[in-house]
Structure formats: structure tokens, C-alpha cells
Short mmCIF file of C-alpha atoms and ligand atoms in Angstrom, two decimals:
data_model
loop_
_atom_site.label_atom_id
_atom_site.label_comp_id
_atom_site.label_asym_id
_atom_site.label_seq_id
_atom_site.Cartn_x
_atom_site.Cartn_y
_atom_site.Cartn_z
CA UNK A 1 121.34 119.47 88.93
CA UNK A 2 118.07 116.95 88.59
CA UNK A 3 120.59 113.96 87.96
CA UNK A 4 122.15 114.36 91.18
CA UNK A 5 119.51 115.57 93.04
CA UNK A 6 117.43 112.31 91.80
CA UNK A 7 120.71 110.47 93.29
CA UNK A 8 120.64 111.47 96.34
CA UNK A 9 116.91 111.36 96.99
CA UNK A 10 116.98 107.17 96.01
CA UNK A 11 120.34 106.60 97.48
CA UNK A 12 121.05 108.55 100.39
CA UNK A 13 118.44 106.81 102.69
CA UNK A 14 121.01 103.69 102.19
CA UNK A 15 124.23 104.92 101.75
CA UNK A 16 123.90 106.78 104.53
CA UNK A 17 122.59 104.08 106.86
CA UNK A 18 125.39 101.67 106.01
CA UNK A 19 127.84 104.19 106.94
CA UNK A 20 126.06 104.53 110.44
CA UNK A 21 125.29 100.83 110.71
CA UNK A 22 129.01 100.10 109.94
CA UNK A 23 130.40 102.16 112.57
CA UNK A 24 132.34 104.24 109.64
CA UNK A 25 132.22 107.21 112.15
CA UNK A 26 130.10 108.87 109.56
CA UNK A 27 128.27 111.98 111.82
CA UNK A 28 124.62 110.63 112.85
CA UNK A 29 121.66 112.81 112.53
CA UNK A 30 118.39 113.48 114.37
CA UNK A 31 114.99 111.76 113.39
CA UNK A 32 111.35 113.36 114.63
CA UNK A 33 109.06 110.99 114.18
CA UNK A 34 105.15 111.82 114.62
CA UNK A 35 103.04 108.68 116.45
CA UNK A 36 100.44 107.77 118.02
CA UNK A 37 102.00 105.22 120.75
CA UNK A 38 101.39 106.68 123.87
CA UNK A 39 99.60 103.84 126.26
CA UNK A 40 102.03 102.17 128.63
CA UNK A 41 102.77 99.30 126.54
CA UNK A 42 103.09 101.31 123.50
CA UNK A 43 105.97 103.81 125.46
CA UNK A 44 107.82 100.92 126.46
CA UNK A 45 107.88 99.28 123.08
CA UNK A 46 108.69 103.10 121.50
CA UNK A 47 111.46 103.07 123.93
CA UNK A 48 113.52 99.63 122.42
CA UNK A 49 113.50 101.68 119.04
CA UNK A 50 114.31 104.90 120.55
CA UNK A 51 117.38 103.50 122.80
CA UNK A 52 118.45 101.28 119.27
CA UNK A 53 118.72 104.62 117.87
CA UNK A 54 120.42 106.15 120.07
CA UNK A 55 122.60 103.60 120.63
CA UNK A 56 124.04 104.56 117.09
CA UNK A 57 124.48 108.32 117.88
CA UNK A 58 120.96 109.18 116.23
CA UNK A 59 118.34 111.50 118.07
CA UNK A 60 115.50 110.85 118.31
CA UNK A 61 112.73 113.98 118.53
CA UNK A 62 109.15 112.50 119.90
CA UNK A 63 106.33 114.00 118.21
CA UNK A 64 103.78 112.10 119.76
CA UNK A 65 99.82 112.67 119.47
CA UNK A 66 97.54 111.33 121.92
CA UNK A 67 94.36 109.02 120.88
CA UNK A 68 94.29 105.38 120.15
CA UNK A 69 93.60 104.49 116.45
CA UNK A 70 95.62 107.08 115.22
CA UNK A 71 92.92 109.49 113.68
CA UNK A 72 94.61 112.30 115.75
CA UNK A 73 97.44 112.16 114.88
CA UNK A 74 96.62 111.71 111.08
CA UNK A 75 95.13 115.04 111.20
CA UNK A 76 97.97 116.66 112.88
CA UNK A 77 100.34 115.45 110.59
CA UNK A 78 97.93 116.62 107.05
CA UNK A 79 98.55 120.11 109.21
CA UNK A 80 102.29 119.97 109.71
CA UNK A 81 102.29 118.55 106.00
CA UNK A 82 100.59 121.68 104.52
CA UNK A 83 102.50 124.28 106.49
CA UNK A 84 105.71 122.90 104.74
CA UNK A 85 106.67 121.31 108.05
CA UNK A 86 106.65 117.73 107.60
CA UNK A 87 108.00 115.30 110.07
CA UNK A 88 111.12 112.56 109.46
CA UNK A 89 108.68 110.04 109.73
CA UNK A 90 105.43 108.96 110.41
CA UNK A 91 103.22 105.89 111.38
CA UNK A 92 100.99 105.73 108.38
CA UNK A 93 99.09 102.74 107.14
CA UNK A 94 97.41 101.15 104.65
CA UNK A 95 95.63 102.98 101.56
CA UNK A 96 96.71 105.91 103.53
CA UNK A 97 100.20 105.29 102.37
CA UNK A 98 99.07 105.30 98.82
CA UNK A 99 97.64 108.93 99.03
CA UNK A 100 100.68 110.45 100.79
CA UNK A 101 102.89 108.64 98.38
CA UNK A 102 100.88 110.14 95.00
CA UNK A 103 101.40 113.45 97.04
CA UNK A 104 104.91 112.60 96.49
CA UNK A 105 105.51 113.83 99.18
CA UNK A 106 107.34 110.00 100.51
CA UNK A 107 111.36 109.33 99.89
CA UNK A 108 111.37 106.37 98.10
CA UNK A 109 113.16 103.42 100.37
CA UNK A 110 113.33 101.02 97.36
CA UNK A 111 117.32 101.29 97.22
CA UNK A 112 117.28 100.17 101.04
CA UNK A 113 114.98 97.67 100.28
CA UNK A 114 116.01 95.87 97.15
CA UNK A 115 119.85 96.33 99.46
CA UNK A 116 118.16 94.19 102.51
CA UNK A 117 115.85 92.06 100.72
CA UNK A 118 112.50 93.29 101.73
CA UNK A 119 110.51 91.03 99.66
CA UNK A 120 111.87 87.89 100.22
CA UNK A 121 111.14 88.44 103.93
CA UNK A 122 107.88 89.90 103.97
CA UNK A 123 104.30 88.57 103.48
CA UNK A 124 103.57 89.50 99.64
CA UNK A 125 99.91 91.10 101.31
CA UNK A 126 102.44 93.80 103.48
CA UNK A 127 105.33 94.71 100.72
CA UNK A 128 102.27 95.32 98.26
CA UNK A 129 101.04 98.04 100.93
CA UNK A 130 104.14 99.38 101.35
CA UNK A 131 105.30 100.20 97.74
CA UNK A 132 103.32 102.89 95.35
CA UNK A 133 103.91 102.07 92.06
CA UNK A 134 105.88 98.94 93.03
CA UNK A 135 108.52 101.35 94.63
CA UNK A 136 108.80 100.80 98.33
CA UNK A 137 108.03 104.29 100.49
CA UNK A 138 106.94 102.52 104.08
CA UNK A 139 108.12 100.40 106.05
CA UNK A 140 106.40 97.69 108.11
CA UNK A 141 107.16 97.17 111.78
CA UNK A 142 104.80 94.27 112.94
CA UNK A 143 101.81 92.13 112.45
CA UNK A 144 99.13 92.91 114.92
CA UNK A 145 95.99 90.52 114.77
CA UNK A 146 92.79 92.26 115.65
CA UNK A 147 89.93 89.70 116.15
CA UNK A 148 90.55 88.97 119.80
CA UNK A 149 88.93 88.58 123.06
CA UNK A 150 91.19 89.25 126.33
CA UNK A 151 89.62 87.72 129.38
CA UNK A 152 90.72 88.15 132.82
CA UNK A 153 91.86 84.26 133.82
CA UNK A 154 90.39 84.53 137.52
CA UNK A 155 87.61 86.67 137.04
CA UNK A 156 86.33 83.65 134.68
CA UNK A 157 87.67 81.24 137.27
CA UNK A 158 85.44 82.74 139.95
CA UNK A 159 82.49 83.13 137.50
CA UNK A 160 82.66 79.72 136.46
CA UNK A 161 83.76 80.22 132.66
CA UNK A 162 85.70 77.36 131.65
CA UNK A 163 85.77 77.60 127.96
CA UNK A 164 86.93 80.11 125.51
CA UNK A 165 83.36 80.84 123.71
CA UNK A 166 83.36 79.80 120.30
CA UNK A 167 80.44 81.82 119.45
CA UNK A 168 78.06 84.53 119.89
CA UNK A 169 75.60 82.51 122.01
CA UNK A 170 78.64 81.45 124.69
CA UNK A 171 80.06 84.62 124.84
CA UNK A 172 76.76 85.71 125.83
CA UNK A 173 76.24 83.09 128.30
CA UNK A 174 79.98 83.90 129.88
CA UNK A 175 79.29 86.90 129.94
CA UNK A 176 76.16 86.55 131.61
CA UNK A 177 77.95 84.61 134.44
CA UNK A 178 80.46 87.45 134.78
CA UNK A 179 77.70 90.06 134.88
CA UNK A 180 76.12 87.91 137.77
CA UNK A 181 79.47 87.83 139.73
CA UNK A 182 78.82 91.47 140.24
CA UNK A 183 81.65 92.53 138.17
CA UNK A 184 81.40 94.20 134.30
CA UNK A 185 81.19 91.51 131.40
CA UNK A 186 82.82 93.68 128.67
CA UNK A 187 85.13 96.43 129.14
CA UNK A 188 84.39 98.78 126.14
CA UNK A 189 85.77 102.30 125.69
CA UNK A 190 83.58 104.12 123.75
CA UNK A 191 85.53 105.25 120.70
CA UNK A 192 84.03 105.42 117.15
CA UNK A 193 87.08 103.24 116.21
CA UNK A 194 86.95 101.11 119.46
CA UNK A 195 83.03 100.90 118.28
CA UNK A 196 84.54 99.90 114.77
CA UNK A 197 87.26 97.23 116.17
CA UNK A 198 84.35 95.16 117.88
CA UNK A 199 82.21 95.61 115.35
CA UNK A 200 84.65 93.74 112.48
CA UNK A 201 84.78 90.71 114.81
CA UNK A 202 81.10 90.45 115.09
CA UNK A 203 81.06 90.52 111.49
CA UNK A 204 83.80 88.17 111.12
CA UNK A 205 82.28 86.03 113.85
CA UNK A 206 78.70 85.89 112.15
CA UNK A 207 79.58 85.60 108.97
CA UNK A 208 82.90 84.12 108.35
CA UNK A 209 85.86 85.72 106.34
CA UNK A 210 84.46 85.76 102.80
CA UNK A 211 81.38 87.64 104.02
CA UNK A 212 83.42 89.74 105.91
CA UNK A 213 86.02 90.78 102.68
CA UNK A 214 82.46 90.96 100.69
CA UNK A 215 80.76 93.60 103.10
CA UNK A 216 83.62 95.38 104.55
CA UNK A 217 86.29 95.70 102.51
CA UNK A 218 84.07 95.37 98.80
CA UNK A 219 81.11 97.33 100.19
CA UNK A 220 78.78 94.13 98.47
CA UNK A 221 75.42 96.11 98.53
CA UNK A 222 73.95 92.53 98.89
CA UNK A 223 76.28 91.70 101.67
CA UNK A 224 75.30 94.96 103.52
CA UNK A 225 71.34 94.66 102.69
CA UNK A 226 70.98 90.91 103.72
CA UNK A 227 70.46 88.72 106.78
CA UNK A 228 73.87 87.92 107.80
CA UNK A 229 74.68 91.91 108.00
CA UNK A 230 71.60 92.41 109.89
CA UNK A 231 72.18 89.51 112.24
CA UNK A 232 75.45 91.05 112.57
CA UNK A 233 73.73 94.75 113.81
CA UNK A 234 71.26 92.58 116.13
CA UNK A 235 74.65 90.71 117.54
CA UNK A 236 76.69 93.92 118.14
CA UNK A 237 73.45 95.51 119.31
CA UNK A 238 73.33 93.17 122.38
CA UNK A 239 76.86 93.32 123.15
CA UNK A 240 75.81 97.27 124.06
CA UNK A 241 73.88 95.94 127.02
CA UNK A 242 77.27 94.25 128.59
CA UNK A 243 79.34 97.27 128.66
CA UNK A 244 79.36 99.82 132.35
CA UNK A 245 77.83 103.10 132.10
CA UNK A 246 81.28 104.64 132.52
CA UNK A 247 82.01 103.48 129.02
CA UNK A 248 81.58 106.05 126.53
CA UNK A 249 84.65 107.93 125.30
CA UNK A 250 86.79 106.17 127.65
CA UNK A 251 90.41 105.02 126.08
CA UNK A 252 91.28 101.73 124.86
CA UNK A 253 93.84 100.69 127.69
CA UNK A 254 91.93 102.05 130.52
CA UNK A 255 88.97 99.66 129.60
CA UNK A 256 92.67 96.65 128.92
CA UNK A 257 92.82 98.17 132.89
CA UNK A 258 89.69 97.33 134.00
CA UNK A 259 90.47 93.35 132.92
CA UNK A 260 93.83 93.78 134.54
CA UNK A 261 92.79 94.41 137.67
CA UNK A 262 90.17 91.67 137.40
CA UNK A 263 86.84 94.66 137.52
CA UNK A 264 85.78 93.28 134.30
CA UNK A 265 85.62 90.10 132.39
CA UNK A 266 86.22 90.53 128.67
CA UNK A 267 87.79 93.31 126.03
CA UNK A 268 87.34 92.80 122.71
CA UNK A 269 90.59 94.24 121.28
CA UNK A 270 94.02 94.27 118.79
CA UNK A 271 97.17 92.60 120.39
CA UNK A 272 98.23 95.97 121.39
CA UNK A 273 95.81 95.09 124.77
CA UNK A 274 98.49 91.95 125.17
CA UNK A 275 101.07 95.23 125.19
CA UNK A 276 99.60 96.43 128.20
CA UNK A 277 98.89 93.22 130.00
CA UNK A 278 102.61 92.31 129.96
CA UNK A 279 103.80 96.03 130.88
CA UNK A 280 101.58 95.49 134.31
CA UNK A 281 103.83 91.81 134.60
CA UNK A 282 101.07 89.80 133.48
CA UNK A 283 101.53 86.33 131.92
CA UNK A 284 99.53 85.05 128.96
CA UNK A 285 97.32 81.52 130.54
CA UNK A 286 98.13 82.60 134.05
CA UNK A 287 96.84 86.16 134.36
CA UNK A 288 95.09 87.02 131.17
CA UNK A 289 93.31 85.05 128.42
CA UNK A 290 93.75 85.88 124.71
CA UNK A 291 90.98 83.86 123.12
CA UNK A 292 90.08 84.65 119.23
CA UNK A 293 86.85 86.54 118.97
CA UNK A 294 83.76 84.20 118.55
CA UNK A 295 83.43 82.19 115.73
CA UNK A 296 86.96 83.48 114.28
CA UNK A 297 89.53 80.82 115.24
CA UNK A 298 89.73 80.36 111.39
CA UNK A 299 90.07 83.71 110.45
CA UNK A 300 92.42 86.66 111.05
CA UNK A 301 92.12 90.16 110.73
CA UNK A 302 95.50 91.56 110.00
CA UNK A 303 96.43 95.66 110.81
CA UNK A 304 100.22 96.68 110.54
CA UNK A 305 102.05 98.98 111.70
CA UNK A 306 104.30 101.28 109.10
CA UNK A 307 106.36 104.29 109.01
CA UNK A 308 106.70 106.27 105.89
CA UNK A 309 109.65 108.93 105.53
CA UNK A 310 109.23 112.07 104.29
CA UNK A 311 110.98 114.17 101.87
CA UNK A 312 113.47 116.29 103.67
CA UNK A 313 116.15 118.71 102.32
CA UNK A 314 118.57 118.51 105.10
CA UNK A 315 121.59 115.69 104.35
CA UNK A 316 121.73 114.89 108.19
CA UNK A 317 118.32 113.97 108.42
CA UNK A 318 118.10 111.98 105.41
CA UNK A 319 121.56 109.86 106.83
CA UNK A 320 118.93 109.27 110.74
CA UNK A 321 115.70 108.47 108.24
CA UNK A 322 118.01 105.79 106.32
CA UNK A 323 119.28 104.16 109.71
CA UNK A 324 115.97 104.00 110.60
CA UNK A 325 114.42 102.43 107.58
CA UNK A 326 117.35 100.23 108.02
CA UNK A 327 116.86 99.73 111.60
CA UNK A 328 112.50 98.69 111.81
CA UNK A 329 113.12 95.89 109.53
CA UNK A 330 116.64 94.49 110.94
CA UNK A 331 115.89 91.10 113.21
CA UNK A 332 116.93 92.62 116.44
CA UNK A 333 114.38 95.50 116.45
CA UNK A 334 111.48 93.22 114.76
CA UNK A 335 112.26 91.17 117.95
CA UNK A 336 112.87 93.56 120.53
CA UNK A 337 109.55 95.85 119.50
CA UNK A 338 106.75 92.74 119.32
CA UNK A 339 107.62 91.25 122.66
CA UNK A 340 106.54 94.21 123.99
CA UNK A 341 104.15 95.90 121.57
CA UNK A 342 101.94 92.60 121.53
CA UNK A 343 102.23 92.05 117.66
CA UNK A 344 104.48 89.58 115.92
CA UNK A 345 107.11 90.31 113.87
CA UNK A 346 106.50 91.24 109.94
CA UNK A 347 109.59 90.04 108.78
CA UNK A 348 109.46 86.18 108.44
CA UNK A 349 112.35 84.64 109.20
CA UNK A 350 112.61 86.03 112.99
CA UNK A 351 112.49 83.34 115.65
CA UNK A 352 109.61 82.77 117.48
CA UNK A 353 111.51 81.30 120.61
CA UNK A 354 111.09 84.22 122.82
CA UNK A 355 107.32 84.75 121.99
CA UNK A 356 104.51 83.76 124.08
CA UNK A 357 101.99 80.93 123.19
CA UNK A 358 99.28 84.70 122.07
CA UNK A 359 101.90 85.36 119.76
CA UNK A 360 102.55 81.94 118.61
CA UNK A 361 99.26 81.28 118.02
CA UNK A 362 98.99 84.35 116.08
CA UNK A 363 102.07 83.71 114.08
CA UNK A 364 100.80 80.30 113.30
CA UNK A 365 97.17 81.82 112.15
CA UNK A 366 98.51 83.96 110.40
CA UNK A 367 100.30 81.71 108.02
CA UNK A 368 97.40 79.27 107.89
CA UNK A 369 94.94 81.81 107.15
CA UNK A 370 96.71 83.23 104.13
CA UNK A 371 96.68 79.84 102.85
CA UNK A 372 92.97 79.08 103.55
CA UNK A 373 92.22 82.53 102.07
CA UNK A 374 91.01 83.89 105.58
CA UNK A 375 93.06 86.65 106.01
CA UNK A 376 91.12 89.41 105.79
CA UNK A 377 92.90 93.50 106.19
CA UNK A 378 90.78 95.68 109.61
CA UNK A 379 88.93 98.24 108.27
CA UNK A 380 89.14 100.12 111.92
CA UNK A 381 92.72 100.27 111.30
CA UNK A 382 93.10 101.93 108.37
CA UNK A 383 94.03 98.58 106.35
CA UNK A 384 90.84 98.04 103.52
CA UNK A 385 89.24 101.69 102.94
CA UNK A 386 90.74 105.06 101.97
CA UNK A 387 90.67 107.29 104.90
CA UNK A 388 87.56 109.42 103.87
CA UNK A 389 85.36 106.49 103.99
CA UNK A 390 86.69 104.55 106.72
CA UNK A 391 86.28 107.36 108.72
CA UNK A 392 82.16 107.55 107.59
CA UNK A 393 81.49 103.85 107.97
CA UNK A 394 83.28 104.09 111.33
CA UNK A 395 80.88 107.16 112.34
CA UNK A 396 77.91 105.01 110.89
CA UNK A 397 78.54 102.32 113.41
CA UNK A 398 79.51 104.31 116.04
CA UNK A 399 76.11 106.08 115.95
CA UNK A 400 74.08 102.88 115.81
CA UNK A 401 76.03 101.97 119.20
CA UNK A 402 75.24 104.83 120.77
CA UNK A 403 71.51 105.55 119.34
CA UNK A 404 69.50 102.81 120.50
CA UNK A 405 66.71 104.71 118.10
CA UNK A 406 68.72 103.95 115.35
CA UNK A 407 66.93 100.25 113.92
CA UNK A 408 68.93 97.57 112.60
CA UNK A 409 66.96 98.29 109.53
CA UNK A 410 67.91 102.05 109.34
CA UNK A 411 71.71 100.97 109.66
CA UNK A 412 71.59 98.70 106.90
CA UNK A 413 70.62 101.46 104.76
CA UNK A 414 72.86 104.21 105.96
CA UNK A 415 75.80 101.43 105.07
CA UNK A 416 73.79 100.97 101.45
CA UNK A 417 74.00 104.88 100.89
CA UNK A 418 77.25 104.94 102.24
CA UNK A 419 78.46 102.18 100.26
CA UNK A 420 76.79 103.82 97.10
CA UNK A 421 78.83 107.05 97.48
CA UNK A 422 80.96 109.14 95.23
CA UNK A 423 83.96 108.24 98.04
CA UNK A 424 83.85 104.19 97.12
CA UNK A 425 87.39 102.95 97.30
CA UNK A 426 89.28 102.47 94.89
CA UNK A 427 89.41 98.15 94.43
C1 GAL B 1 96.16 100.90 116.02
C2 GAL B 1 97.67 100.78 115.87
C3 GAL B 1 98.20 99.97 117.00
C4 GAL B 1 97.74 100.52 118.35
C5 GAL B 1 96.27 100.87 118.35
C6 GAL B 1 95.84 101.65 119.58
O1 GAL B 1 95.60 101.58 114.94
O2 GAL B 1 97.94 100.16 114.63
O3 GAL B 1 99.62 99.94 116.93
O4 GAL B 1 98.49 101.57 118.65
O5 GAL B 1 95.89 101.60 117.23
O6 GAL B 1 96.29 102.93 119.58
#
């Protein structure tokens, strides 16, 4: 029975879906999908997917897992995985794809793909991470942009920032200002991957994009063991001494909180912050500032969100997992999901009209910066490193936040050794 069997695993994801999608009164199925999205701004924009699903006759079972970043939830699914128990689908990104994929333990969604044109809409940088062995087993949901700085508009007003800072030296000085106001200059939550997020920006801010890809994402040993790296320790260093003492191990979007209701200044962040300022009715320019990070205006740091599908046996379940590979890349959906989530849509040709002048801006940055060649993949999220040594590098930094013992010099090392490694990623 291989033949058929090979049939139905490569066609069924579609064939199914365009029954459902066409109304052919075809019986829908049930989808669990395993996430991470659990923040208010994340629920809501879960919530246009799960009532587009729904609307079709398709459950939808939540298996979420709490903790931003995702590494949680990674590790609960590698569990469900190896007890034979594997969700519908998942949020997996990046390299991580890759390693589930040579698992085989993906359905491929190339059929679905080559049916709705997946590469003529996407950025050629996403469809390359979403196809192993140039067969497409993910699919992409949204382009979130990393490298910013969310500001609270009258918090700066009263403090007497007028500018966005371009650099290291004015954040410092607005921040400054905001620290003499009386309220906190930088809400932080102190998360080895929050640690991580702020720590690619000072990079990227110091040292431009090229540095950035030559450090970060090649592991340069010269790039790690020079002066721009260790200016870029002695920069994130200082930024320590701007955060509140109620900081460590605090979630992302209760330090996005703290700048919504105006008790701090500044949040270094991904767009999913913008998420949670518009869930609490805030307006981009009026409430909240989204400036780039300091010194990154020409640059962008790019993370996307994916779901893979996984192998499943059961006929009704592969008919929900094709409507929903069908469903995360159709216009509507890419539309619906990033005015809330705070991304911008993956798939190209999806109007902008509704989006706000963050998302614009991003949208516009992110074309221009694939062109200038300063696009560069986050390493926090899971888009540069495989997932064993992403996960050291972000401990490394982590621990050099937290361990004012720890010099500049011995950090630089630990990233030399670390680079060294038998773990170095695949290029
Ligand atoms: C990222 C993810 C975003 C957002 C963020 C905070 O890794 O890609 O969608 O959820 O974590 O949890």
C-alpha cells in the first residue's frame, strides 16, 4: 500500500482543504495546535485564527504553554513528540524546523503550496526556512521586526525627551531624564531570552548589520574577540543600571505594562509589545512610541512566526491541518492576525491600508533592508542558530547580565569557547 499511502500523505493536506474551503459539505475535523501565545495581545490575535476556523466547522483544541520566547513550549512538545503523541501543529521556527523535518516527523505542505503559490508571495529569505530539502513543511504567519524601542509618548513628554535616540549615547541621556522624573528608564523582564532580545540590538546598534551577521549568526571568532564586541558587552553592561530591582524573571508584557501605564520610559522589545499596546486601546504616536533601537534605523532584525504540521494517521485531522495550512497564508487571516499580533504580514501582496504608521514603517524596512543587505535573522528567536546553541549563547549573556563579576573580558571568551564548540551550526 506505500503508493497510496505516499498519496495521501502529499495530497490530503490540499484536497482536503479545498473541499472545506469550497463549502463542498465535506465533514470538518478538529486541529490541536501546541503555542506559546498566551499574553493579551497574543490571545486576541490566536482568537481571529481560532474563530476563522471555526467559522468553517473546524475545532480547534488549544494546547497552549506558558513563557514568552517559546523555549517552554519547545520542550513540551520534544515530550509529547517522543511519547508518540504529537500535536496537529505547532509554532516552530527557524533551524528548528529543519531538525523536526529530518525527524520526518513534518507532513509535507508542498502540494498546498505549489496549489496557492507560496513562492511567488513570500520573501525568498522565509520560503527557504520553511522547506527541507526544497519541500515546503511550515508555514509562515507574519514578519515580526525585533530591533525596537517602545517608549511611553507622555512619560517622554513630561521628561523632556523630544527625539527618538539615534544612538547609544542619547538613549542614555533620555533615559537619564526619565530616571530623574522619578519613574523607571527601561522596563526589562529578566528572561535569558528577554536578556538575549536586547542584547542583538546593542550589537546591531554598535556595530551595524554586517558585524552583527559576522558575530552572531557566523560566530566570527574575530568578531567576538575584538573591540566592537567588547564595546558591545560595556554598552549592554550599562543598560543593567536602568532597569528596577523588580526586574529579574519578570515576563515580557508585564515589563510592555509598566510603559503602558506610563511607570516606565522605554522597553526594548519585538513588535509583539505593539500587540499589547493596542489590546490596552493604545494608538501608535499618541500613546506609545515605536522608535528603532539605537543606531538601527538601517537595519532589521527579522523573527517569524511558523507552524509546522505533524504527521498524523487519522483522515479527519489531516482534512483540519490542510484548512489550516490553507487558511495562515490566505489574505484575510495574514490581515486579520498582524493588526493585532503587532507583526506585518509575510505574504507580500496584502494591503497595507489598515496598518499603522509601526507597521508601515516596518513593512517599508523591511523591503529596503533586504535590498541594502541589512536584514539580518534574531538569534533570540530561534531564526540564525540550531536550538542547542542558541540556547548556550543565550545562557552566556544572560549570566553576564546578571553577574556583575563576570568582566567584559571573561564574556568575550566564554563566546570564543562557545563559538569554538563541537555544537557550531551548521552554515
Ligand atoms: C517570540 C515569538 C513571538 C512572541 C514572542 C513573545 O519568539 O516569535 O510571536 O510571541 O516570542 O512570546
Amino acid at each position: 500500500m506505500p503508493h497510496r499511502t505516499g498519496f495521501r500523505r502529499v495530497f490530503a493536506p490540499l484536497l482536503a482543504s479545498l473541499l472545506v474551503a469550497f463549502g463542498t459539505g465535506v465533514q470538518a475535523g478538529e486541529v490541536e495546535v501546541l503555542h506559546y501565545w498566551t499574553s493579551g495581545g497574543e490571545a486576541k490575535s490566536l482568537a481571529e485564527l481560532k474563530g476563522m476556523m471555526a467559522q468553517r466547522g473546524h475545532g480547534w483544541k488549544d494546547f497552549a504553554v506558558v513563557g514568552g520566547g517559546g523555549q517552554n513550549a519547545m520542550d513540551v512538545l520534544k515530550a509529547r513528540v517522543l511519547a508518540g503523541n504529537p500535536p496537529a501543529a505547532a509554532n516552530i521556527k527557524g533551524p528548528a524546523i529543519q531538525e523536526w523535518a529530518a525527524l520526518n516527523a513534518l507532513t509535507s505542505l508542498d502540494a498546498m503550496a505549489s496549489f496557492d503559490r507560496w513562492d511567488e508571495v513570500l520573501p525568498k529569505v522565509v520560503a527557504d526556512q520553511m522547506k527541507h530539502k526544497g519541500r515546503y513543511v511550515a508555514v509562515p504567519v507574519n514578519v515580526h521586526r525585533v530591533n525596537w524601542l517602545w517608549a511611553n509618548a507622555e512619560v517622554l513628554r513630561q521628561a523632556g525627551v523630544n527625539e527618538a535616540p539615534r544612538n547609544f549615547d542619547e538613549f542614555f541621556k533620555a533615559a537619564d531624564k526619565v530616571r530623574a522624573a522619578g519613574l523607571i528608564a527601561l522596563a526589562h523582564g529578566g528572561q535569558d531570552w528577554q536578556d538575549f532580545t536586547t542584547f542583538e540590538s546593542v550589537v546591531l546598534g554598535v556595530g551595524g548589520a554586517k558585524f552583527y551577521d559576522a558575530a552572531l549568526v557566523k560566530l566570527d571568532a574575530q568578531a567576538l574577540g575584538g573591540d566592537t564586541m567588547r564595546r558591545s558587552l560595556e554598552t549592554f553592561r550599562r543598560l543593567r543600571g536602568y532597569v528596577d530591582a523588580a526586574s529579574p524573571g519578570r515576563d515580557w508584557n508585564a515589563s510592555t505594562d509598566l510603559v503602558i501605564k506610563g511607570k516606565a520610559g522605554f522597553q526594548f522589545m519585538g513588535d509583539w509589545a505593539k500587540g499589547e499596546f493596542l489590546a490596552a486601546g493604545q494608538q501608535p504616536g499618541k500613546d506609545f512610541r515605536c522608535f528603532p533601537a539605537p543606531g538601527t534605523a538601517e537595519a532589521f532584525t527579522y523573527n517569524v512566526d511558523s507552524f509546522a504540521m505533524f504527521q498524523l494517521k487519522a483522515w479527519e485531522a489531516q482534512k483540519a491541518q490542510g484548512y489550516l495550512a490553507y487558511l495562515l497564508m490566505g489574505q484575510d487571516f495574514q490581515e486579520r492576525f498582524n493588526l493585532r499580533k503587532g507583526s506585518i504580514p509575510v505574504r507580500q501582496n496584502v494591503s497595507m491600508d489598515k496598518f499603522d504608521e509601526c507597521a508601515k514603517v516596518s513593512a517599508q524596512d523591511f523591503g529596503k533592508t533586504a535590498k541594502a543587505g541589512t536584514l539580518v535573522p534574531s538569534v533570540a528567536h530561534g531564526m540564525a542558530l540550531a536550538p542547542g546553541q542558541q540556547a548556550l549563547m543565550r545562557r552566556l549573556v544572560s549570566d553576564f547580565w546578571n553577574n556583575p563579576q563576570m568582566s567584559v573580558n571573561d564574556a568575550q571568551k566564554q563566546l570564543l569557547a562557545l563559538a569554538a564548540g563541537p555544537q557550531k551550526s551548521p552554515q
